[in-house]
Short mmCIF file of C-alpha atoms and ligand atoms in Angstrom, two decimals:
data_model
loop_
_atom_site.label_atom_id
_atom_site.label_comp_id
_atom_site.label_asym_id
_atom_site.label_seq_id
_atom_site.Cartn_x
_atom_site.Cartn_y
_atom_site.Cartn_z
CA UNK A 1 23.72 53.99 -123.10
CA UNK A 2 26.71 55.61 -124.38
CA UNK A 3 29.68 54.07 -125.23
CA UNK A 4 31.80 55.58 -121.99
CA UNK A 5 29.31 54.07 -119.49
CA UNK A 6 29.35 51.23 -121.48
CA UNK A 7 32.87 51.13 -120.54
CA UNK A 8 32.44 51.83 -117.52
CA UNK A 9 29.94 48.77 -116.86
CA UNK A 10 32.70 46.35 -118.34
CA UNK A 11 35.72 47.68 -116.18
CA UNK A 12 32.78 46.70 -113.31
CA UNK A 13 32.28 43.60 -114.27
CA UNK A 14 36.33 42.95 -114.91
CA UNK A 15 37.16 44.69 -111.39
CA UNK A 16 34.46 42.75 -109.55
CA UNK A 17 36.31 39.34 -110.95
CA UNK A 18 33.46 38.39 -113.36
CA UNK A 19 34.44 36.21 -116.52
CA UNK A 20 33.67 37.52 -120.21
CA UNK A 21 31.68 35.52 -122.91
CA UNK A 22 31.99 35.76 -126.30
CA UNK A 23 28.42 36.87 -126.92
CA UNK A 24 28.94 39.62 -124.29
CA UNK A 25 29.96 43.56 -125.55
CA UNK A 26 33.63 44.46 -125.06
CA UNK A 27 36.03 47.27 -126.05
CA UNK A 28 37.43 46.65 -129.09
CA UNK A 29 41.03 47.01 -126.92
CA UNK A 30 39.92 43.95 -125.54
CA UNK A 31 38.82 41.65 -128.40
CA UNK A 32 42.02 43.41 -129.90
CA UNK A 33 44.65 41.69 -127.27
CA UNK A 34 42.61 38.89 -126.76
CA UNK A 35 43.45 37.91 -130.03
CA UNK A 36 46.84 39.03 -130.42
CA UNK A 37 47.48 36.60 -127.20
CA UNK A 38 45.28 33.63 -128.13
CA UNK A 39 46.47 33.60 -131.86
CA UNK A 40 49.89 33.30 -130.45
CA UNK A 41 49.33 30.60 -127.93
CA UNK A 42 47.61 28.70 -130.55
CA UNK A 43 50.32 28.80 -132.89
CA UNK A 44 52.75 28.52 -130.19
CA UNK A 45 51.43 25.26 -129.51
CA UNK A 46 51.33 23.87 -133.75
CA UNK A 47 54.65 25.03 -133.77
CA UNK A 48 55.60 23.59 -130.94
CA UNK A 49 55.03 20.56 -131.66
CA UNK A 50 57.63 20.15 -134.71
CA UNK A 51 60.77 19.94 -132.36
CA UNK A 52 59.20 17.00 -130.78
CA UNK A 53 57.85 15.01 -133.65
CA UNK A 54 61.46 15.85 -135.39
CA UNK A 55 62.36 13.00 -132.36
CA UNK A 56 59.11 10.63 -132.97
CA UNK A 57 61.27 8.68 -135.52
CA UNK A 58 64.47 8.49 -133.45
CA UNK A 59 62.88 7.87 -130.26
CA UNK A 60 64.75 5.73 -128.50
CA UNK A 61 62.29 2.62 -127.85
CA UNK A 62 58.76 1.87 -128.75
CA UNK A 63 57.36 3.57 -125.51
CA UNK A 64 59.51 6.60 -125.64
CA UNK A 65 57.93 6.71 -129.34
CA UNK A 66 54.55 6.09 -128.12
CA UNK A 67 55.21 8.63 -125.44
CA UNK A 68 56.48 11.19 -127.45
CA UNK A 69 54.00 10.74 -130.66
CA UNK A 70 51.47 10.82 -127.56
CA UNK A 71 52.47 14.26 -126.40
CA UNK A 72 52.73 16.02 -129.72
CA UNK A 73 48.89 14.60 -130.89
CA UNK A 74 48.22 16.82 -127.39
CA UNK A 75 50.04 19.80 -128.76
CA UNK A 76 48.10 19.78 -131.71
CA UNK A 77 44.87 19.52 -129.98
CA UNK A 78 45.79 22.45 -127.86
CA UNK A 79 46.14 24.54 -131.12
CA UNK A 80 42.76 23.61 -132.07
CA UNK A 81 41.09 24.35 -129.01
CA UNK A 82 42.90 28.07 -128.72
CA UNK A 83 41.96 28.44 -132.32
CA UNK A 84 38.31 27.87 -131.71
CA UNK A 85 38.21 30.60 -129.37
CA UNK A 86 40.29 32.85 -131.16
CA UNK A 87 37.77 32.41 -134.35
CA UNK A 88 34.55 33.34 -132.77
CA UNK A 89 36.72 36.91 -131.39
CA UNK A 90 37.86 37.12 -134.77
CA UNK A 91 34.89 36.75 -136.90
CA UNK A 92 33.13 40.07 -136.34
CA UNK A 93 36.55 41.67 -138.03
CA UNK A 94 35.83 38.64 -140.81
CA UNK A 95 38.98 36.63 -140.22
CA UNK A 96 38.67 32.71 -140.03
CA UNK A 97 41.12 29.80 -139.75
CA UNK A 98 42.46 29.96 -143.03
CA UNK A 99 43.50 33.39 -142.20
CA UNK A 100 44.72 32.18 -138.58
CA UNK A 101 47.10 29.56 -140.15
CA UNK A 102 48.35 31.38 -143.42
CA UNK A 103 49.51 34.35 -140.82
CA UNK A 104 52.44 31.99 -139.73
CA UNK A 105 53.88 31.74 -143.10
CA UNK A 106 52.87 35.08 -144.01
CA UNK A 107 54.77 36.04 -140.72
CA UNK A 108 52.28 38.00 -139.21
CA UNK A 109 51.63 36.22 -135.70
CA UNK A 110 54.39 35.46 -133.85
CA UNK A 111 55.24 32.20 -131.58
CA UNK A 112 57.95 31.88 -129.01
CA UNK A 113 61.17 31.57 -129.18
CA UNK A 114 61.94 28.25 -128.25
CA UNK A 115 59.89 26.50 -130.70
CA UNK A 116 62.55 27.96 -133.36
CA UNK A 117 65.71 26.65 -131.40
CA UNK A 118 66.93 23.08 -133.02
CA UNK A 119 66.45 19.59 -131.20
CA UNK A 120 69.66 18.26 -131.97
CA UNK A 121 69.82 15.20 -128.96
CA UNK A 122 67.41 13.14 -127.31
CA UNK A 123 68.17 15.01 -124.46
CA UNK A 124 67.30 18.01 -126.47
CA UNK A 125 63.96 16.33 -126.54
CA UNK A 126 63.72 15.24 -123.04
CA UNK A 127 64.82 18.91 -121.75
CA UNK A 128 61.84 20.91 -124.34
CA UNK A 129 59.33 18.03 -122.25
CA UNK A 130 60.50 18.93 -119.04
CA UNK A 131 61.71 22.86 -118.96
CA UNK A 132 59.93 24.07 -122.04
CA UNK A 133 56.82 22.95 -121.13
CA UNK A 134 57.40 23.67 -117.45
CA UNK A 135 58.00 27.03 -118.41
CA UNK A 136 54.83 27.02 -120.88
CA UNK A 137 52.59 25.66 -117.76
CA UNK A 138 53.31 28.26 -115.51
CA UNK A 139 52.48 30.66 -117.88
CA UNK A 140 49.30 28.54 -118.68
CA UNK A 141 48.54 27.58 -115.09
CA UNK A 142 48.16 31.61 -114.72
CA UNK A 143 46.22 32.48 -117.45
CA UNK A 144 43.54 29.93 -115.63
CA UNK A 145 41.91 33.07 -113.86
CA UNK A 146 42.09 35.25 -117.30
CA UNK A 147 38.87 37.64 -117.61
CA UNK A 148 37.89 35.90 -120.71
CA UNK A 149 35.87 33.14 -120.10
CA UNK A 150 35.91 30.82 -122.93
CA UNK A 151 40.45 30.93 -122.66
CA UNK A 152 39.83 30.01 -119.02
CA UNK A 153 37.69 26.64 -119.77
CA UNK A 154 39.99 25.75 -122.32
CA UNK A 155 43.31 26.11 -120.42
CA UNK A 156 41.46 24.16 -117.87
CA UNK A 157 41.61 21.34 -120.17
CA UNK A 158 44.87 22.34 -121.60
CA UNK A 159 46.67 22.15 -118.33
CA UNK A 160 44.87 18.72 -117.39
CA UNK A 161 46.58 17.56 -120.05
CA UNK A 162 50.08 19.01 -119.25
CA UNK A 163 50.35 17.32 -115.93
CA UNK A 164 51.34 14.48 -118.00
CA UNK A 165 53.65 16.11 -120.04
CA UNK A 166 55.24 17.29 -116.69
CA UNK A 167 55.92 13.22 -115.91
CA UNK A 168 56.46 12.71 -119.59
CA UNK A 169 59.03 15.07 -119.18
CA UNK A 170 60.56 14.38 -115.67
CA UNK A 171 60.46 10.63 -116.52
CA UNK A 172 63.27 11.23 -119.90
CA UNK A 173 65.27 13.48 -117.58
CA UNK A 174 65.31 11.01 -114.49
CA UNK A 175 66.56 8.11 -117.14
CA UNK A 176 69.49 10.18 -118.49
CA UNK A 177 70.54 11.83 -115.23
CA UNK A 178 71.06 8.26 -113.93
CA UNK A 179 72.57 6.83 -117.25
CA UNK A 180 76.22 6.72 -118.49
CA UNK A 181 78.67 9.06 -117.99
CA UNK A 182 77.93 9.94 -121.93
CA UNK A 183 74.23 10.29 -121.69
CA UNK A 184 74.82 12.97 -118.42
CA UNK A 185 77.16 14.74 -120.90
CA UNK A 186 74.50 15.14 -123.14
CA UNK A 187 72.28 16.57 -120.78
CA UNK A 188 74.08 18.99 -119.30
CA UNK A 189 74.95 20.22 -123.18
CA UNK A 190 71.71 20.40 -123.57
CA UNK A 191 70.87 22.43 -120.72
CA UNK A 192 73.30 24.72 -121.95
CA UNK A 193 71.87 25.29 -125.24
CA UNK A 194 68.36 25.85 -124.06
CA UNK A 195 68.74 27.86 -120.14
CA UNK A 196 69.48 31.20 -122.71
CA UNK A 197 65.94 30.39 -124.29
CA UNK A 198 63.73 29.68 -121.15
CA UNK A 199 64.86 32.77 -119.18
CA UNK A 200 63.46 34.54 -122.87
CA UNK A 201 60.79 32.55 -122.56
CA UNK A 202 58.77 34.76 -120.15
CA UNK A 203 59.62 38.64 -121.90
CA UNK A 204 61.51 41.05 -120.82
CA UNK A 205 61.58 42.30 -117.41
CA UNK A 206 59.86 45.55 -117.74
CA UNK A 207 56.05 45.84 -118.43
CA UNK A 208 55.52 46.79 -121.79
CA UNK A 209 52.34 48.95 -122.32
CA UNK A 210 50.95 46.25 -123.96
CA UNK A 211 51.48 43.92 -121.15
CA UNK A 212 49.91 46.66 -118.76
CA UNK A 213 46.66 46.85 -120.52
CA UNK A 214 45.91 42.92 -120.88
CA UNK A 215 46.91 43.12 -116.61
CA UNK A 216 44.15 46.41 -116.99
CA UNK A 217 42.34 44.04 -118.26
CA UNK A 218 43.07 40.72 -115.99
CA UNK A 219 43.25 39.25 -119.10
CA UNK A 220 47.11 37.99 -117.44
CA UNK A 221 47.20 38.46 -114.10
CA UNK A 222 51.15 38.19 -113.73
CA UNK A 223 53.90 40.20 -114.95
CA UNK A 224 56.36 38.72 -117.21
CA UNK A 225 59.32 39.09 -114.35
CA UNK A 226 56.43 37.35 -111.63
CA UNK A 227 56.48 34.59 -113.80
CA UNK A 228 59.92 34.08 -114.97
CA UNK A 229 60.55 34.04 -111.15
CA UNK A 230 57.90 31.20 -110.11
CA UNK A 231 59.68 29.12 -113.05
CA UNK A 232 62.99 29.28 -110.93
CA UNK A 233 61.30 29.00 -107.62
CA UNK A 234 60.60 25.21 -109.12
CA UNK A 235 62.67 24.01 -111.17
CA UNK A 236 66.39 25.83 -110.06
CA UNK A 237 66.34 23.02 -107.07
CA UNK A 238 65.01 20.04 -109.29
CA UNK A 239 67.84 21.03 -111.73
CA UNK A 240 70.29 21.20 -109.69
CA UNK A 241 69.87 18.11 -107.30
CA UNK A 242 70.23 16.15 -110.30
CA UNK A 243 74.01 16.80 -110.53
CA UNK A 244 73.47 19.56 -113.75
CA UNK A 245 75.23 23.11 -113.41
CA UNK A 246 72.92 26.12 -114.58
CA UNK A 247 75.38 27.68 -116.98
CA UNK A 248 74.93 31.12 -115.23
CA UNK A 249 77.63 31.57 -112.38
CA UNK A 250 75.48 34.76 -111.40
CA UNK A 251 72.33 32.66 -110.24
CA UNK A 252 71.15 32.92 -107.28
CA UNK A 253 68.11 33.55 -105.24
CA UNK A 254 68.32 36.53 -102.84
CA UNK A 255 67.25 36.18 -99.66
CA UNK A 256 66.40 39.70 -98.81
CA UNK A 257 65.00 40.64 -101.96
CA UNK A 258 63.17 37.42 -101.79
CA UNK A 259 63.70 37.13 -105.89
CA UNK A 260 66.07 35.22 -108.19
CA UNK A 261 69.17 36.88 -109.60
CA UNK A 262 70.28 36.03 -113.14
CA UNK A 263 72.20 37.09 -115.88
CA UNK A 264 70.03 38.59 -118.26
CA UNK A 265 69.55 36.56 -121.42
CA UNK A 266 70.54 38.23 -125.05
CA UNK A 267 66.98 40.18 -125.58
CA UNK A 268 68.11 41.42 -128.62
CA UNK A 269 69.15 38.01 -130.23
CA UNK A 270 66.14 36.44 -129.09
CA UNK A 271 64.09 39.59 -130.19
CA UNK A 272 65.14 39.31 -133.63
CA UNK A 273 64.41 35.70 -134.16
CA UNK A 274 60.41 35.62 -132.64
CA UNK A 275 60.08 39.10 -135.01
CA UNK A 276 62.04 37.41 -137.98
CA UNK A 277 61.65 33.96 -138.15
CA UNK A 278 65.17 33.75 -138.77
CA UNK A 279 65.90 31.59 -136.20
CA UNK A 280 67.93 27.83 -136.77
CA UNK A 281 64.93 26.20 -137.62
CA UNK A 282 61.81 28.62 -138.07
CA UNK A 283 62.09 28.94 -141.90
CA UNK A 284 62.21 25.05 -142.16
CA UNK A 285 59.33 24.56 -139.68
CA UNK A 286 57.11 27.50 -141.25
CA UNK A 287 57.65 25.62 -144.36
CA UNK A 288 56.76 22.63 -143.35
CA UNK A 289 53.42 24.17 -141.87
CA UNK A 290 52.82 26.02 -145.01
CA UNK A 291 52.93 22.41 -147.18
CA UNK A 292 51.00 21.24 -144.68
CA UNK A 293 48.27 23.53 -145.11
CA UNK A 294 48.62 24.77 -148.85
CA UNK A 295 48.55 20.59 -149.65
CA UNK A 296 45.40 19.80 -147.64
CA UNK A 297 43.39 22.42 -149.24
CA UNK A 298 41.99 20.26 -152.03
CA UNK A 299 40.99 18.01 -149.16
CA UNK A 300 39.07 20.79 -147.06
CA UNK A 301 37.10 21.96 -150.30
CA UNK A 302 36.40 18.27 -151.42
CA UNK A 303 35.02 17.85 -148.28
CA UNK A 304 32.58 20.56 -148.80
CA UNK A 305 31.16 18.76 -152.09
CA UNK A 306 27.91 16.60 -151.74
CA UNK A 307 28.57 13.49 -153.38
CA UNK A 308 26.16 10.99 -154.76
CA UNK A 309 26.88 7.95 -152.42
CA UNK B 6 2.61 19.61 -133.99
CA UNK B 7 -0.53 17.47 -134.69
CA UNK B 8 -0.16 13.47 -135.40
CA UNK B 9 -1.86 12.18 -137.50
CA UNK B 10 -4.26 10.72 -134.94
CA UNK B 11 -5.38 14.01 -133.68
CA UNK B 12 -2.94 13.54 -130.51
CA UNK B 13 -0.69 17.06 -129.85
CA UNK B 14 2.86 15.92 -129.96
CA UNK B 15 5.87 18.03 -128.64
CA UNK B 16 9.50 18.37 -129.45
CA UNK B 17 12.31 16.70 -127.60
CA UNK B 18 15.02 19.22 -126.69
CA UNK B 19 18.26 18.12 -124.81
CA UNK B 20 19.33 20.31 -121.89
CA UNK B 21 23.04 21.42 -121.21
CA UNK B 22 23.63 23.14 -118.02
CA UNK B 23 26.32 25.70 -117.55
CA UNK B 24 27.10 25.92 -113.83
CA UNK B 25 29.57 28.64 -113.94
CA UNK B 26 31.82 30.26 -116.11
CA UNK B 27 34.92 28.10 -115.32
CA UNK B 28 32.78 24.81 -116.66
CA UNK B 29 31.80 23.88 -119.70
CA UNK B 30 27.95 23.62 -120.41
CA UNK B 31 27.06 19.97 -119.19
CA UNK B 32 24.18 17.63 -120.73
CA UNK B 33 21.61 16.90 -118.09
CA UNK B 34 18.87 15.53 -119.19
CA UNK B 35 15.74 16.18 -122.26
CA UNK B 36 12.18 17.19 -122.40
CA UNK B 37 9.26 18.17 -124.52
CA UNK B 38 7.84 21.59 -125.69
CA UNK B 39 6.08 22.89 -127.92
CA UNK B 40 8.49 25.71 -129.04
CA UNK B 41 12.25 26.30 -128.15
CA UNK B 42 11.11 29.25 -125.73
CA UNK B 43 9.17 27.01 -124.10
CA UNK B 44 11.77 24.43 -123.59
CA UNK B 45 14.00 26.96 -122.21
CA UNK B 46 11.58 27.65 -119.17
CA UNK B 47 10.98 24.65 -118.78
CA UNK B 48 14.74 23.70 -118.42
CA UNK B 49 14.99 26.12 -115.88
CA UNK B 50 12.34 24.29 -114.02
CA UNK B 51 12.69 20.97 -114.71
CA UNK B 52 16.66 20.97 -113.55
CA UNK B 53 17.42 24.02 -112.07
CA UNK B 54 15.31 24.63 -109.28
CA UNK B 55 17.88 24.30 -106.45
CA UNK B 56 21.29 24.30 -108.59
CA UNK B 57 22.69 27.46 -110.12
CA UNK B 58 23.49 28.12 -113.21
CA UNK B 59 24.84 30.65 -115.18
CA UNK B 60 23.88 29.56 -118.55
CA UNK B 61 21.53 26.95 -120.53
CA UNK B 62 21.41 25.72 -123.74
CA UNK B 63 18.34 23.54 -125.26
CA UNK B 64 19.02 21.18 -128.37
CA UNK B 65 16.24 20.00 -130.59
CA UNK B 66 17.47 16.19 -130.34
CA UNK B 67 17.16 15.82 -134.29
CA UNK B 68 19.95 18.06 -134.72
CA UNK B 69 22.40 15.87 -132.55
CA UNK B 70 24.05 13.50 -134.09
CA UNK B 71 25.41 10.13 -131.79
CA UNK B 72 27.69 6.80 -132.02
CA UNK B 73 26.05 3.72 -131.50
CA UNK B 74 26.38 2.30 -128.15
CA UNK B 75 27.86 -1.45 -129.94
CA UNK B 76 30.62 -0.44 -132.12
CA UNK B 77 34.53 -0.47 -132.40
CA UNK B 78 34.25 3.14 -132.75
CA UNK B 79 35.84 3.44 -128.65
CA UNK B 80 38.52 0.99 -129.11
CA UNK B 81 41.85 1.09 -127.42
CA UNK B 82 44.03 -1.13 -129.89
CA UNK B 83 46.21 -0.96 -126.95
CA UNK B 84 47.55 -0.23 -123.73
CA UNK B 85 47.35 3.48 -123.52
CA UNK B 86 49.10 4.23 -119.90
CA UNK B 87 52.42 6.00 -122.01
CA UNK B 88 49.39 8.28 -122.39
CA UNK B 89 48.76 9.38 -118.54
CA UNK B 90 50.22 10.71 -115.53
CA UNK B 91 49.55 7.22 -113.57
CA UNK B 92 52.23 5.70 -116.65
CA UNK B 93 55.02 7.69 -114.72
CA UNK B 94 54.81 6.90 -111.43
CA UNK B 95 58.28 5.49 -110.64
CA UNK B 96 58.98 9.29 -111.28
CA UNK B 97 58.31 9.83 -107.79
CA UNK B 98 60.65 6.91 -106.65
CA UNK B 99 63.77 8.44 -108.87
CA UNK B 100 63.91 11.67 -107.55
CA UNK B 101 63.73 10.18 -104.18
CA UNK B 102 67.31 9.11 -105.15
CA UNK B 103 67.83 12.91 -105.67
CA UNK B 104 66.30 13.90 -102.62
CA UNK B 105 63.40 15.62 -104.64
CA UNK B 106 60.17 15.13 -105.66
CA UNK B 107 57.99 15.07 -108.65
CA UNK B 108 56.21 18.24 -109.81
CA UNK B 109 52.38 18.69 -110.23
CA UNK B 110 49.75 20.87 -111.75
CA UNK B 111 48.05 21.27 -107.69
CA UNK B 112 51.42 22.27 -106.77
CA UNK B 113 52.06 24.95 -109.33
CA UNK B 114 48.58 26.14 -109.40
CA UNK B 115 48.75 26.71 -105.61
CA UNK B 116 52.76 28.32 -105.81
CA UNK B 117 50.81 30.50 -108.66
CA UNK B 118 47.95 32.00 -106.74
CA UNK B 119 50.95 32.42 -103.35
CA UNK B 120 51.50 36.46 -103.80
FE1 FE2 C 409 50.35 22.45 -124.89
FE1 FE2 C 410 52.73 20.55 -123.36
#
């Protein structure tokens, strides 16, 4: 067979709706964005979890601690699972975890943007539960029918366990909206500081030709701009009828273009901190990471040593 | 294999089922060849001959490696429902006050595959 109508057999397969397994032949295109996407979910989701546990200490009672500590042990786990799939599409190229994790601090995968904005309040906290992981499980929730077969069964589980972030969420923003006049003051601020970030969130607008191959590909099977706009079908009512103002006078949803008009977040700014890592807290969270991983090496080879028990 | 009473003995392989590519490959049961081959044909008659499948693995059983059934090794030092979506369920009460409703993963799957 040569390699065109091998090609041509796996477009088939992709166009007919079949899934992908690891042991099956693929274009190197494909293994290629498959782990440019997974690499950066996975990370996305270790880094992601630093803005929470930043709150674990200053939670503010033992159940919102529980709660919280809870959520970001599920964060974690989602990094491992994504990096398990991202290592058996990496290892014909003869890249393994160590290589996965020391690209974060090398700077060579990125993660999004909001996971290098500060948590500065609780409602900080309670707003990345609800929004930034309402944001992250639409995007998840439609990677579920991805081409790839071993991303699919583990967003499966991944998004299992995000319905209870979604009440984890919900349930910190229900208890501030109906708290003192301070505490609704500190939600609304914090609303403000993070609407900027979520409407980044999703990518620019126009389909990068990146973007178009993985849809070639039904690796994604939404646009950036599809997304963004499900986000606001769901959670621009839930926002508002809890007394908050979106800080964008332009928002609105258009009736007869049946789509969601916004003011366009700064692409630039937000560019330049995901490419950078120069972000308010990315250099102190990479940091962090990098201790974290440089300081458990002795412990990984150790555990490689038989010992005479 | 031989014992050492003359008697043939076979291997015990665990079977894991994959039913399609959206599931994860599910243990369903064990049984004896001679050879992993074997075993594999086997599988496919011993548990597969009305169910579908798209995939099978076979396990010889000394290569899986188990928790006793009696041991602390499960424990739940506590109450875990912080843990679960049935821990928030006055959610759905509050944003009654707000003339809302709470959000869930059947909902946003199903606004996700709308067009
Ligand atoms: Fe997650
Ligand atoms: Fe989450």
């Amino acid at each position: 067979m040569t390699e065109q109508e091998r090609l041509e057999l796996f477009m088939e397969r992709i166009r007919r709706g079949e899934k992908i397994e690891a042991t099956d032949w693929m274009p190197d295109e494909y293994r290629q964005l498959l782990i440019k996407l997974i690499h950066m979910h996975a990370v996305s989701e270790i880094m992601g979890a630093y803005p929470e546990k930043e709150w674990v200490p200053k939670a503010p009672s033992l159940r919102r601690k529980l709660a919280i500590m809870a959520k970001v042990q599920d964060e974690m786990g989602h990094g491992q699972l994504l990096l398990r799939v991202v290592e058996d599409l990496a290892k014909p190229l003869g890249k393994n975890r160590e290589d996965l994790i020391e690209d974060i601090y090398h700077h060579r995968v990125k993660f999004h943007n909001v996971f290098h904005m500060e948590a500065r309040t609780w409602a900080d906290a309670g707003v990345i539960g609800w929004l930034v992981d309402g944001a992250a499980i639409i995007n998840q929730a439609s990677l579920l029918s991805t081409s790839y077969g071993p991303y699919a069964r583990v967003l499966k589980r991944i998004c299992a366990e995000e319905s209870f972030h979604m009440q984890h969420g919900e349930n910190i923003i229900l208890a501030l909206a109906m708290g003192t006049p301070e505490q609704k003051r500190m939600l609304q601020e914090s609303l403000d500081y993070w609407w900027e970030s979520l409407l980044f969130f999703f990518g620019p607008p126009e389909v990068t030709p990146a973007a178009e191959r993985m849809l070639y590909y039904r690796i994604r099977t939404l646009t950036n701009e599809e997304l963004r706009q499900k986000f606001l079908d769901k959670y621009v009512p839930r926002i508002l009828s809890i007394g908050l103002t979106i800080p964008d006078p332009q928002l609105h949803y258009d009736k007869e273009l049946k789509r969601w008009i916004y003011t366009m977040p700064d692409w630039e700014k937000f560019g330049e901190i995901v490419k950078k890592n120069n972000g308010p807290k990315s250099r102190e969270r990479i940091e962090l990471r990098r201790q974290a991983h440089e300081g458990g090496r002795w412990v990984r080879e150790a555990m490689l040593t038989k010992t005479a028990v | 294999m031989m014992s050492a009473d003359g008697k043939v003995e076979y291997g015990v392989y665990e079977v894991f089922v994959q039913k399609s590519h959206a599931d994860h490959h599910v243990h369903v049961g064990s049984l004896m060849a001679p050879s992993p081959d074997l075993a594999m044909q086997l599988a496919r008659e011993n548990f597969l001959r009305r169910d579908s499948a798209v995939n099978l693995w076979i396990v010889p059983r000394e290569y899986i490696y188990t928790t006793p059934y009696s041991s602390d090794f499960f424990a739940r030092e506590m109450d875990r429902k912080y843990r679960e979506v049935g821990g928030y369920t006055e959610n759905g009460r509050l944003w009654r006050l707000f003339k809302e409703k709470t959000l869930t993963m059947e909902e946003i799957v199903s606004h996700i595959e709308e067009t």
